[in-house]
Coordinates of C-alpha atoms in Angstrom, one line a residue:
X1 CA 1.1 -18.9 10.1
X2 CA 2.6 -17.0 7.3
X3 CA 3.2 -13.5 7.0
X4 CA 2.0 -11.3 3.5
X5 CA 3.2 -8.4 2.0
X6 CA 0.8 -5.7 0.6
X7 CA 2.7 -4.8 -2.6
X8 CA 1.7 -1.7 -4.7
X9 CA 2.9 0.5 -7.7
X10 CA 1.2 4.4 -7.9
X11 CA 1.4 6.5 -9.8
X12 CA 0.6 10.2 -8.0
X13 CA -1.6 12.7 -9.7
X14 CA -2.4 15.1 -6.9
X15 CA 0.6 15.1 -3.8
X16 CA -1.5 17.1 -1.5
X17 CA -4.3 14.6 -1.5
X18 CA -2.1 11.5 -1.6
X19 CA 0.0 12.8 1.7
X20 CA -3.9 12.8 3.2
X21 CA -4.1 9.3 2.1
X22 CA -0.5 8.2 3.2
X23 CA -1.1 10.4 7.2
X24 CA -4.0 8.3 7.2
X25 CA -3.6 4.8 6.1
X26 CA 0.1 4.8 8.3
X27 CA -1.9 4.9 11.5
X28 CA -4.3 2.3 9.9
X29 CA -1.7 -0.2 8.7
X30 CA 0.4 0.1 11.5
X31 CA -2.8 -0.8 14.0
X32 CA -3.2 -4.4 11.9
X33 CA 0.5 -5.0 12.6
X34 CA 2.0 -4.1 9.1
X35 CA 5.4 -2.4 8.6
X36 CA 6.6 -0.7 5.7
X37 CA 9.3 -2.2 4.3
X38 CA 9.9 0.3 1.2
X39 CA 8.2 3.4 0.7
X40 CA 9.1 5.3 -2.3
X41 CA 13.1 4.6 -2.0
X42 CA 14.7 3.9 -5.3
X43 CA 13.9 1.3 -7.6
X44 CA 14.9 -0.3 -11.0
X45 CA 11.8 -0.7 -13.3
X46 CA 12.5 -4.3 -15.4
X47 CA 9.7 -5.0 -16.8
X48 CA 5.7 -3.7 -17.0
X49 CA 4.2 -0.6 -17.0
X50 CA 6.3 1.8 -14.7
X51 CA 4.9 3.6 -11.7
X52 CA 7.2 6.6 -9.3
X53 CA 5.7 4.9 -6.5
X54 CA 6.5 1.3 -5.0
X55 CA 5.4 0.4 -1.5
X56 CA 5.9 -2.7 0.2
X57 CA 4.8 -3.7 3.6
X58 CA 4.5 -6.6 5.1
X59 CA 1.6 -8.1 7.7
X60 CA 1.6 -10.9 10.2
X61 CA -1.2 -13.3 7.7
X62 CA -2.7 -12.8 4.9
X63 CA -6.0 -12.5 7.0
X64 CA -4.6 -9.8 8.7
X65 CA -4.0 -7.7 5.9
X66 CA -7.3 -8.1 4.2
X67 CA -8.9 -7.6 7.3
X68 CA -6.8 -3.9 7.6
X69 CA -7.5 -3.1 4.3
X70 CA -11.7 -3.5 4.5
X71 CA -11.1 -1.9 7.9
X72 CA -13.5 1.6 8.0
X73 CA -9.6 3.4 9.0
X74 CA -8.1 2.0 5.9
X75 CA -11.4 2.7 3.7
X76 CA -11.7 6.0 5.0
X77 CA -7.9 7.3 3.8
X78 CA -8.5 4.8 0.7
X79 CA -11.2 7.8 -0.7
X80 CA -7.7 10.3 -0.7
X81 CA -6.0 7.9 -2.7
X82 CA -8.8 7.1 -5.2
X83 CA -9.2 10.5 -5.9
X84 CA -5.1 11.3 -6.0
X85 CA -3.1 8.4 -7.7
X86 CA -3.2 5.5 -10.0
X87 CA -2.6 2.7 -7.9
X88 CA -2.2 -1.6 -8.3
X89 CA -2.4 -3.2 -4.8
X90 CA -1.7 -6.9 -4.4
X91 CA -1.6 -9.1 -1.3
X92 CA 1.2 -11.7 -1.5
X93 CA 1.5 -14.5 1.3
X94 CA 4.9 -15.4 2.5
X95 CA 6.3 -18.8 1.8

């Protein structure tokens, strides 16, 4: 079975209440198997609409990291990050 990759592009309005978001959802992702494979490191912005952030990590299935994102954990720190940042989230499976 393929892997995915979570793949997202924030934008931070509020740092205290993102870092909320980001100690919670660690523990969350890393519980469905995901590893971060970048995490705000630096980046070359091409083409689109340009975001401080980028963050991708990457899951054993794409099931798997569906599943970790409707989990209650993942939900729970989710409210930080609604509240803190302008986020896009995609899930991408491997080839």
């Amino acid at each position: 079975m393929p892997g995915a990759y979570w793949i997202a592009h924030v934008t931070v309005t509020n740092p205290e209440a993102y870092g909320k978001y980001a100690e919670a959802a660690g523990p969350a992702i890393a519980r469905a198997g995901g590893k971060f494979l970048a995490r705000g490191a630096r980046y070359v912005q091409l083409e689109g609409k340009e975001r401080a952030r980028n963050v991708v990590a990457w899951f054993p299935s794409l099931e798997a990291a569906v599943a970790c994102y409707e989990s209650p954990e993942y939900q729970a720190a989710l409210e930080f990050a609604k509240t803190s940042s302008d986020r896009n989230l995609v899930i991408v499976e491997e080839l």
